[in-house]
Amino acid sequence: MATLAPVSDIALTPAAAARVAAIAARQNKPAILRLSVEGGGCSGFQYKFGFADAPEAADVVVETDGVRLVVDDISLDLVRGASVDYIESLGGASFKVDNPNAASGCGCGTSFSV
């Protein structure tokens, strides 16, 4: 069964929660954003975002404004203490992970090393 994460484990900002809710409503899906970490990218690991129908048994869940962020327990070890935000700028809009465990990252912000 999925477990509710302590606030210090992972966070979803209100801006990110609002964006997830808007996308989920347009796609008629539950407002559940999945963050996972995979090997690859230009720095060694890369963030992967997607929508989930429901949390899985090994997931850790955090909720902000009715929107859930789910992270598998293996990925959580690499992003513990991070926050997921949604940023809009002249250069575009994207989800951004502020990860205190990352020793370095790439210019586009989608990959990191520890």
Short mmCIF file of N, CA, C and O in Angstrom, two decimals:
data_model
loop_
_atom_site.label_atom_id
_atom_site.label_comp_id
_atom_site.label_asym_id
_atom_site.label_seq_id
_atom_site.Cartn_x
_atom_site.Cartn_y
_atom_site.Cartn_z
N MET A 1 0.83 -1.17 0.00
CA MET A 1 0.00 0.00 0.00
C MET A 1 0.88 1.24 0.00
O MET A 1 1.88 1.31 0.69
N ALA A 2 0.53 2.23 -0.79
CA ALA A 2 1.28 3.49 -0.86
C ALA A 2 1.28 4.17 0.50
O ALA A 2 0.33 4.06 1.26
N THR A 3 2.38 4.88 0.79
CA THR A 3 2.47 5.57 2.07
C THR A 3 2.50 7.07 1.86
O THR A 3 3.05 7.56 0.87
N LEU A 4 1.92 7.79 2.80
CA LEU A 4 1.93 9.24 2.76
C LEU A 4 3.31 9.72 3.19
O LEU A 4 3.82 9.31 4.22
N ALA A 5 3.93 10.57 2.36
CA ALA A 5 5.29 11.03 2.63
C ALA A 5 5.29 12.17 3.63
O ALA A 5 4.42 13.03 3.59
N PRO A 6 6.28 12.19 4.52
CA PRO A 6 6.46 13.38 5.35
C PRO A 6 6.80 14.58 4.45
O PRO A 6 7.39 14.40 3.38
N VAL A 7 6.44 15.76 4.89
CA VAL A 7 6.68 16.96 4.09
C VAL A 7 8.15 17.09 3.73
O VAL A 7 8.50 17.58 2.65
N SER A 8 9.05 16.62 4.59
CA SER A 8 10.48 16.77 4.33
C SER A 8 10.98 15.82 3.24
O SER A 8 12.06 16.01 2.70
N ASP A 9 10.22 14.77 2.89
CA ASP A 9 10.67 13.81 1.89
C ASP A 9 10.58 14.35 0.47
O ASP A 9 11.50 14.24 -0.32
N ILE A 10 9.45 14.93 0.12
CA ILE A 10 9.23 15.44 -1.24
C ILE A 10 8.07 16.43 -1.16
O ILE A 10 7.19 16.29 -0.32
N ALA A 11 8.08 17.44 -2.01
CA ALA A 11 7.03 18.45 -1.98
C ALA A 11 6.55 18.77 -3.39
O ALA A 11 7.33 18.71 -4.35
N LEU A 12 5.30 19.12 -3.49
CA LEU A 12 4.68 19.59 -4.73
C LEU A 12 4.18 21.00 -4.46
O LEU A 12 3.38 21.21 -3.54
N THR A 13 4.70 21.98 -5.19
CA THR A 13 4.30 23.37 -4.94
C THR A 13 2.87 23.60 -5.40
O THR A 13 2.35 22.88 -6.25
N PRO A 14 2.22 24.64 -4.87
CA PRO A 14 0.87 24.97 -5.33
C PRO A 14 0.81 25.26 -6.83
O PRO A 14 -0.18 24.90 -7.49
N ALA A 15 1.84 25.89 -7.40
CA ALA A 15 1.86 26.17 -8.85
C ALA A 15 1.87 24.87 -9.64
O ALA A 15 1.16 24.72 -10.64
N ALA A 16 2.68 23.89 -9.19
CA ALA A 16 2.73 22.60 -9.88
C ALA A 16 1.42 21.86 -9.71
O ALA A 16 0.92 21.25 -10.66
N ALA A 17 0.84 21.91 -8.52
CA ALA A 17 -0.44 21.24 -8.28
C ALA A 17 -1.53 21.81 -9.19
O ALA A 17 -2.32 21.06 -9.77
N ALA A 18 -1.56 23.13 -9.33
CA ALA A 18 -2.57 23.77 -10.20
C ALA A 18 -2.40 23.33 -11.64
O ALA A 18 -3.38 23.06 -12.35
N ARG A 19 -1.16 23.23 -12.10
CA ARG A 19 -0.92 22.82 -13.50
C ARG A 19 -1.31 21.36 -13.71
O ARG A 19 -1.90 21.01 -14.73
N VAL A 20 -0.97 20.49 -12.76
CA VAL A 20 -1.35 19.08 -12.86
C VAL A 20 -2.87 18.96 -12.89
O VAL A 20 -3.42 18.21 -13.70
N ALA A 21 -3.55 19.69 -12.02
CA ALA A 21 -5.02 19.64 -11.98
C ALA A 21 -5.62 20.07 -13.32
O ALA A 21 -6.56 19.45 -13.81
N ALA A 22 -5.06 21.13 -13.92
CA ALA A 22 -5.58 21.62 -15.20
C ALA A 22 -5.36 20.60 -16.31
O ALA A 22 -6.27 20.34 -17.11
N ILE A 23 -4.18 20.02 -16.37
CA ILE A 23 -3.89 19.02 -17.41
C ILE A 23 -4.76 17.77 -17.21
O ILE A 23 -5.33 17.23 -18.15
N ALA A 24 -4.87 17.32 -15.96
CA ALA A 24 -5.66 16.12 -15.66
C ALA A 24 -7.12 16.33 -16.03
O ALA A 24 -7.76 15.43 -16.59
N ALA A 25 -7.65 17.51 -15.75
CA ALA A 25 -9.05 17.80 -16.08
C ALA A 25 -9.26 17.76 -17.59
O ALA A 25 -10.27 17.21 -18.07
N ARG A 26 -8.33 18.35 -18.35
CA ARG A 26 -8.44 18.32 -19.82
C ARG A 26 -8.37 16.91 -20.38
O ARG A 26 -9.02 16.61 -21.37
N GLN A 27 -7.55 16.06 -19.76
CA GLN A 27 -7.38 14.70 -20.24
C GLN A 27 -8.32 13.70 -19.57
O GLN A 27 -8.26 12.51 -19.83
N ASN A 28 -9.19 14.21 -18.68
CA ASN A 28 -10.14 13.37 -17.95
C ASN A 28 -9.43 12.24 -17.20
O ASN A 28 -9.81 11.08 -17.28
N LYS A 29 -8.35 12.61 -16.50
CA LYS A 29 -7.55 11.66 -15.72
C LYS A 29 -7.53 12.11 -14.27
O LYS A 29 -7.78 13.28 -13.98
N PRO A 30 -7.17 11.21 -13.35
CA PRO A 30 -7.00 11.63 -11.96
C PRO A 30 -5.82 12.60 -11.85
O PRO A 30 -4.86 12.50 -12.61
N ALA A 31 -5.89 13.51 -10.89
CA ALA A 31 -4.81 14.50 -10.70
C ALA A 31 -3.69 13.88 -9.88
O ALA A 31 -3.48 14.20 -8.71
N ILE A 32 -2.96 12.93 -10.52
CA ILE A 32 -1.85 12.23 -9.87
C ILE A 32 -0.65 12.32 -10.80
O ILE A 32 -0.65 11.76 -11.90
N LEU A 33 0.38 13.03 -10.36
CA LEU A 33 1.62 13.17 -11.13
C LEU A 33 2.64 12.19 -10.59
O LEU A 33 2.89 12.13 -9.39
N ARG A 34 3.24 11.40 -11.48
CA ARG A 34 4.29 10.46 -11.09
C ARG A 34 5.65 11.06 -11.46
O ARG A 34 5.86 11.48 -12.59
N LEU A 35 6.56 11.09 -10.48
CA LEU A 35 7.95 11.47 -10.70
C LEU A 35 8.79 10.23 -10.49
O LEU A 35 8.67 9.55 -9.47
N SER A 36 9.63 9.92 -11.47
CA SER A 36 10.56 8.81 -11.32
C SER A 36 11.93 9.27 -11.80
O SER A 36 12.06 10.28 -12.50
N VAL A 37 12.94 8.53 -11.41
CA VAL A 37 14.31 8.82 -11.81
C VAL A 37 14.82 7.62 -12.58
O VAL A 37 14.66 6.48 -12.14
N GLU A 38 15.40 7.88 -13.74
CA GLU A 38 15.96 6.82 -14.58
C GLU A 38 17.42 7.12 -14.86
O GLU A 38 17.84 8.27 -14.83
N GLY A 39 18.17 6.09 -15.15
CA GLY A 39 19.55 6.28 -15.58
C GLY A 39 19.56 6.89 -16.96
O GLY A 39 18.69 6.62 -17.78
N GLY A 40 20.52 7.77 -17.22
CA GLY A 40 20.63 8.38 -18.54
C GLY A 40 20.70 9.88 -18.44
O GLY A 40 20.96 10.44 -17.39
N GLY A 41 20.45 10.53 -19.55
CA GLY A 41 20.58 11.98 -19.59
C GLY A 41 22.04 12.37 -19.66
O GLY A 41 22.93 11.54 -19.52
N CYS A 42 22.30 13.64 -19.82
CA CYS A 42 23.68 14.08 -19.98
C CYS A 42 24.45 14.13 -18.67
O CYS A 42 25.66 14.26 -18.67
N SER A 43 23.74 13.99 -17.52
CA SER A 43 24.43 14.06 -16.23
C SER A 43 24.40 12.76 -15.43
O SER A 43 24.90 12.71 -14.33
N GLY A 44 23.79 11.71 -15.96
CA GLY A 44 23.80 10.43 -15.26
C GLY A 44 22.43 9.91 -14.88
O GLY A 44 22.13 8.74 -15.02
N PHE A 45 21.56 10.78 -14.35
CA PHE A 45 20.18 10.43 -14.02
C PHE A 45 19.27 11.46 -14.66
O PHE A 45 19.67 12.60 -14.86
N GLN A 46 18.04 11.04 -14.97
CA GLN A 46 17.09 12.00 -15.53
C GLN A 46 15.73 11.85 -14.86
O GLN A 46 15.35 10.76 -14.45
N TYR A 47 15.03 12.97 -14.73
CA TYR A 47 13.69 12.99 -14.17
C TYR A 47 12.70 12.59 -15.25
O TYR A 47 12.83 12.99 -16.40
N LYS A 48 11.69 11.85 -14.86
CA LYS A 48 10.63 11.47 -15.78
C LYS A 48 9.29 11.78 -15.11
O LYS A 48 9.06 11.38 -13.96
N PHE A 49 8.44 12.50 -15.82
CA PHE A 49 7.11 12.84 -15.32
C PHE A 49 6.06 12.14 -16.15
O PHE A 49 6.23 11.96 -17.35
N GLY A 50 4.97 11.77 -15.52
CA GLY A 50 3.84 11.19 -16.23
C GLY A 50 2.64 11.19 -15.30
O GLY A 50 2.75 11.44 -14.10
N PHE A 51 1.48 10.90 -15.86
CA PHE A 51 0.27 10.81 -15.05
C PHE A 51 0.06 9.36 -14.64
O PHE A 51 0.39 8.44 -15.38
N ALA A 52 -0.49 9.16 -13.45
CA ALA A 52 -0.77 7.82 -12.94
C ALA A 52 -2.27 7.72 -12.70
O ALA A 52 -2.93 8.71 -12.37
N ASP A 53 -2.80 6.51 -12.88
CA ASP A 53 -4.21 6.28 -12.59
C ASP A 53 -4.44 6.12 -11.09
O ASP A 53 -5.49 6.48 -10.57
N ALA A 54 -3.43 5.58 -10.40
CA ALA A 54 -3.51 5.38 -8.95
C ALA A 54 -2.10 5.14 -8.43
O ALA A 54 -1.23 4.70 -9.18
N PRO A 55 -1.86 5.41 -7.15
CA PRO A 55 -0.56 5.08 -6.58
C PRO A 55 -0.35 3.56 -6.57
O PRO A 55 -1.30 2.80 -6.44
N GLU A 56 0.90 3.14 -6.69
CA GLU A 56 1.24 1.72 -6.59
C GLU A 56 1.68 1.40 -5.17
O GLU A 56 1.94 2.31 -4.37
N ALA A 57 1.79 0.13 -4.86
CA ALA A 57 2.07 -0.30 -3.49
C ALA A 57 3.36 0.28 -2.92
O ALA A 57 3.42 0.64 -1.75
N ALA A 58 4.41 0.40 -3.73
CA ALA A 58 5.71 0.88 -3.23
C ALA A 58 5.87 2.39 -3.35
O ALA A 58 6.96 2.91 -3.13
N ASP A 59 4.81 3.10 -3.70
CA ASP A 59 4.89 4.55 -3.88
C ASP A 59 4.81 5.30 -2.56
O ASP A 59 4.16 4.87 -1.61
N VAL A 60 5.47 6.44 -2.55
CA VAL A 60 5.30 7.43 -1.49
C VAL A 60 4.47 8.55 -2.11
O VAL A 60 4.67 8.92 -3.26
N VAL A 61 3.50 9.05 -1.35
CA VAL A 61 2.54 10.01 -1.88
C VAL A 61 2.58 11.29 -1.05
O VAL A 61 2.63 11.24 0.17
N VAL A 62 2.55 12.43 -1.73
CA VAL A 62 2.40 13.71 -1.07
C VAL A 62 1.25 14.42 -1.78
O VAL A 62 1.06 14.26 -2.99
N GLU A 63 0.46 15.17 -1.03
CA GLU A 63 -0.70 15.83 -1.62
C GLU A 63 -0.67 17.33 -1.36
O GLU A 63 -0.34 17.77 -0.26
N THR A 64 -0.97 18.10 -2.40
CA THR A 64 -1.06 19.55 -2.32
C THR A 64 -2.32 19.99 -3.04
O THR A 64 -2.49 19.66 -4.22
N ASP A 65 -3.20 20.68 -2.37
CA ASP A 65 -4.43 21.21 -2.96
C ASP A 65 -5.22 20.15 -3.72
O ASP A 65 -5.76 20.38 -4.80
N GLY A 66 -5.27 18.92 -3.16
CA GLY A 66 -6.04 17.84 -3.77
C GLY A 66 -5.34 17.11 -4.90
O GLY A 66 -5.89 16.17 -5.47
N VAL A 67 -4.12 17.51 -5.22
CA VAL A 67 -3.33 16.86 -6.28
C VAL A 67 -2.26 16.02 -5.60
O VAL A 67 -1.61 16.46 -4.66
N ARG A 68 -2.08 14.80 -6.10
CA ARG A 68 -1.08 13.91 -5.50
C ARG A 68 0.15 13.79 -6.39
O ARG A 68 0.05 13.71 -7.61
N LEU A 69 1.31 13.79 -5.74
CA LEU A 69 2.58 13.48 -6.37
C LEU A 69 2.99 12.12 -5.84
O LEU A 69 3.02 11.92 -4.63
N VAL A 70 3.28 11.17 -6.74
CA VAL A 70 3.70 9.84 -6.32
C VAL A 70 5.11 9.59 -6.81
O VAL A 70 5.48 9.96 -7.92
N VAL A 71 5.91 8.98 -5.94
CA VAL A 71 7.31 8.66 -6.24
C VAL A 71 7.57 7.25 -5.73
O VAL A 71 7.24 6.94 -4.58
N ASP A 72 8.16 6.40 -6.58
CA ASP A 72 8.50 5.05 -6.12
C ASP A 72 9.63 5.14 -5.10
O ASP A 72 10.39 6.10 -5.08
N ASP A 73 9.71 4.14 -4.23
CA ASP A 73 10.66 4.21 -3.12
C ASP A 73 12.12 4.23 -3.57
O ASP A 73 12.96 4.82 -2.91
N ILE A 74 12.44 3.65 -4.71
CA ILE A 74 13.82 3.69 -5.21
C ILE A 74 14.17 5.09 -5.71
O ILE A 74 15.22 5.64 -5.38
N SER A 75 13.27 5.71 -6.48
CA SER A 75 13.51 7.08 -6.95
C SER A 75 13.56 8.06 -5.80
O SER A 75 14.33 9.03 -5.83
N LEU A 76 12.77 7.81 -4.76
CA LEU A 76 12.73 8.72 -3.62
C LEU A 76 14.11 8.89 -2.98
O LEU A 76 14.46 9.98 -2.54
N ASP A 77 14.91 7.82 -2.97
CA ASP A 77 16.26 7.93 -2.41
C ASP A 77 17.09 8.99 -3.13
O ASP A 77 17.97 9.61 -2.53
N LEU A 78 16.82 9.22 -4.41
CA LEU A 78 17.59 10.19 -5.20
C LEU A 78 16.99 11.60 -5.18
O LEU A 78 17.65 12.55 -5.58
N VAL A 79 15.74 11.72 -4.75
CA VAL A 79 15.09 13.04 -4.75
C VAL A 79 14.57 13.45 -3.37
O VAL A 79 13.84 14.43 -3.25
N ARG A 80 14.97 12.73 -2.33
CA ARG A 80 14.48 13.06 -0.98
C ARG A 80 14.83 14.50 -0.63
O ARG A 80 15.95 14.94 -0.81
N GLY A 81 13.85 15.24 -0.17
CA GLY A 81 14.04 16.64 0.19
C GLY A 81 13.78 17.59 -0.97
O GLY A 81 13.84 18.81 -0.80
N ALA A 82 13.48 17.06 -2.15
CA ALA A 82 13.26 17.90 -3.34
C ALA A 82 11.85 18.47 -3.36
O ALA A 82 10.95 18.01 -2.65
N SER A 83 11.68 19.49 -4.18
CA SER A 83 10.34 20.02 -4.44
C SER A 83 10.14 20.06 -5.95
O SER A 83 11.08 20.31 -6.71
N VAL A 84 8.91 19.81 -6.36
CA VAL A 84 8.53 19.87 -7.77
C VAL A 84 7.72 21.13 -7.95
O VAL A 84 6.72 21.35 -7.27
N ASP A 85 8.15 21.96 -8.87
CA ASP A 85 7.50 23.25 -9.14
C ASP A 85 7.12 23.31 -10.61
O ASP A 85 7.58 22.51 -11.42
N TYR A 86 6.27 24.26 -10.95
CA TYR A 86 5.94 24.52 -12.35
C TYR A 86 6.35 25.95 -12.63
O TYR A 86 5.91 26.88 -11.96
N ILE A 87 7.21 26.12 -13.62
CA ILE A 87 7.78 27.42 -13.94
C ILE A 87 7.33 27.86 -15.34
O ILE A 87 7.44 27.08 -16.29
N GLU A 88 6.87 29.10 -15.43
CA GLU A 88 6.55 29.69 -16.74
C GLU A 88 7.45 30.90 -16.93
O GLU A 88 7.57 31.74 -16.05
N SER A 89 8.13 30.94 -18.09
CA SER A 89 9.01 32.06 -18.39
C SER A 89 8.95 32.35 -19.88
O SER A 89 8.27 31.63 -20.63
N LEU A 90 9.68 33.34 -20.32
CA LEU A 90 9.73 33.64 -21.75
C LEU A 90 10.30 32.48 -22.56
O LEU A 90 9.97 32.30 -23.72
N GLY A 91 11.15 31.68 -21.93
CA GLY A 91 11.76 30.53 -22.60
C GLY A 91 10.87 29.31 -22.67
O GLY A 91 11.21 28.33 -23.30
N GLY A 92 9.72 29.34 -22.01
CA GLY A 92 8.80 28.20 -22.03
C GLY A 92 8.30 27.89 -20.63
O GLY A 92 8.56 28.61 -19.67
N ALA A 93 7.57 26.81 -20.54
CA ALA A 93 6.99 26.39 -19.27
C ALA A 93 7.32 24.92 -19.06
O ALA A 93 7.33 24.13 -20.00
N SER A 94 7.61 24.55 -17.79
CA SER A 94 7.94 23.16 -17.51
C SER A 94 7.88 22.89 -16.02
O SER A 94 7.91 23.81 -15.20
N PHE A 95 7.80 21.61 -15.69
CA PHE A 95 7.96 21.19 -14.31
C PHE A 95 9.45 21.21 -14.01
O PHE A 95 10.27 20.84 -14.84
N LYS A 96 9.80 21.65 -12.80
CA LYS A 96 11.20 21.76 -12.40
C LYS A 96 11.38 21.10 -11.05
O LYS A 96 10.58 21.31 -10.14
N VAL A 97 12.43 20.29 -10.92
CA VAL A 97 12.74 19.63 -9.66
C VAL A 97 13.90 20.37 -9.01
O VAL A 97 14.96 20.51 -9.60
N ASP A 98 13.67 20.87 -7.81
CA ASP A 98 14.74 21.48 -7.02
C ASP A 98 15.23 20.39 -6.08
O ASP A 98 14.60 20.10 -5.06
N ASN A 99 16.35 19.75 -6.45
CA ASN A 99 16.82 18.55 -5.77
C ASN A 99 18.09 18.86 -4.97
O ASN A 99 19.16 19.07 -5.55
N PRO A 100 18.01 18.84 -3.63
CA PRO A 100 19.20 19.12 -2.83
C PRO A 100 20.26 18.01 -2.91
O PRO A 100 21.40 18.22 -2.50
N ASN A 101 19.91 16.84 -3.44
CA ASN A 101 20.85 15.73 -3.56
C ASN A 101 21.70 15.81 -4.82
O ASN A 101 22.69 15.10 -4.95
N ALA A 102 21.33 16.67 -5.76
CA ALA A 102 22.04 16.76 -7.03
C ALA A 102 23.35 17.53 -6.85
O ALA A 102 23.35 18.67 -6.41
N ALA A 103 24.45 16.87 -7.18
CA ALA A 103 25.76 17.52 -7.11
C ALA A 103 25.95 18.45 -8.30
O ALA A 103 26.62 19.47 -8.21
N SER A 104 25.37 18.07 -9.44
CA SER A 104 25.42 18.90 -10.63
C SER A 104 24.24 18.54 -11.51
O SER A 104 23.58 17.53 -11.29
N GLY A 105 23.98 19.37 -12.49
CA GLY A 105 22.87 19.13 -13.41
C GLY A 105 23.19 19.65 -14.78
O GLY A 105 24.21 20.29 -14.99
N CYS A 106 22.30 19.37 -15.69
CA CYS A 106 22.50 19.84 -17.06
C CYS A 106 21.84 21.20 -17.22
O CYS A 106 21.07 21.64 -16.38
N GLY A 107 22.11 21.85 -18.31
CA GLY A 107 21.57 23.18 -18.57
C GLY A 107 20.06 23.20 -18.70
O GLY A 107 19.42 24.18 -18.33
N CYS A 108 19.47 22.13 -19.20
CA CYS A 108 18.02 22.12 -19.39
C CYS A 108 17.27 21.72 -18.13
O CYS A 108 16.06 21.83 -18.06
N GLY A 109 17.97 21.22 -17.10
CA GLY A 109 17.35 20.89 -15.84
C GLY A 109 16.63 19.56 -15.78
O GLY A 109 15.92 19.28 -14.84
N THR A 110 16.83 18.70 -16.79
CA THR A 110 16.13 17.41 -16.78
C THR A 110 17.01 16.26 -16.33
O THR A 110 16.52 15.16 -16.13
N SER A 111 18.30 16.49 -16.17
CA SER A 111 19.17 15.41 -15.68
C SER A 111 20.10 15.96 -14.61
O SER A 111 20.32 17.16 -14.51
N PHE A 112 20.64 15.02 -13.81
CA PHE A 112 21.48 15.43 -12.68
C PHE A 112 22.43 14.29 -12.33
O PHE A 112 22.28 13.17 -12.77
N SER A 113 23.41 14.62 -11.51
CA SER A 113 24.31 13.61 -10.95
C SER A 113 24.33 13.77 -9.44
O SER A 113 24.02 14.85 -8.93
N VAL A 114 24.70 12.70 -8.75
CA VAL A 114 24.76 12.76 -7.28
C VAL A 114 26.18 12.52 -6.82
O VAL A 114 27.01 12.03 -7.55
#
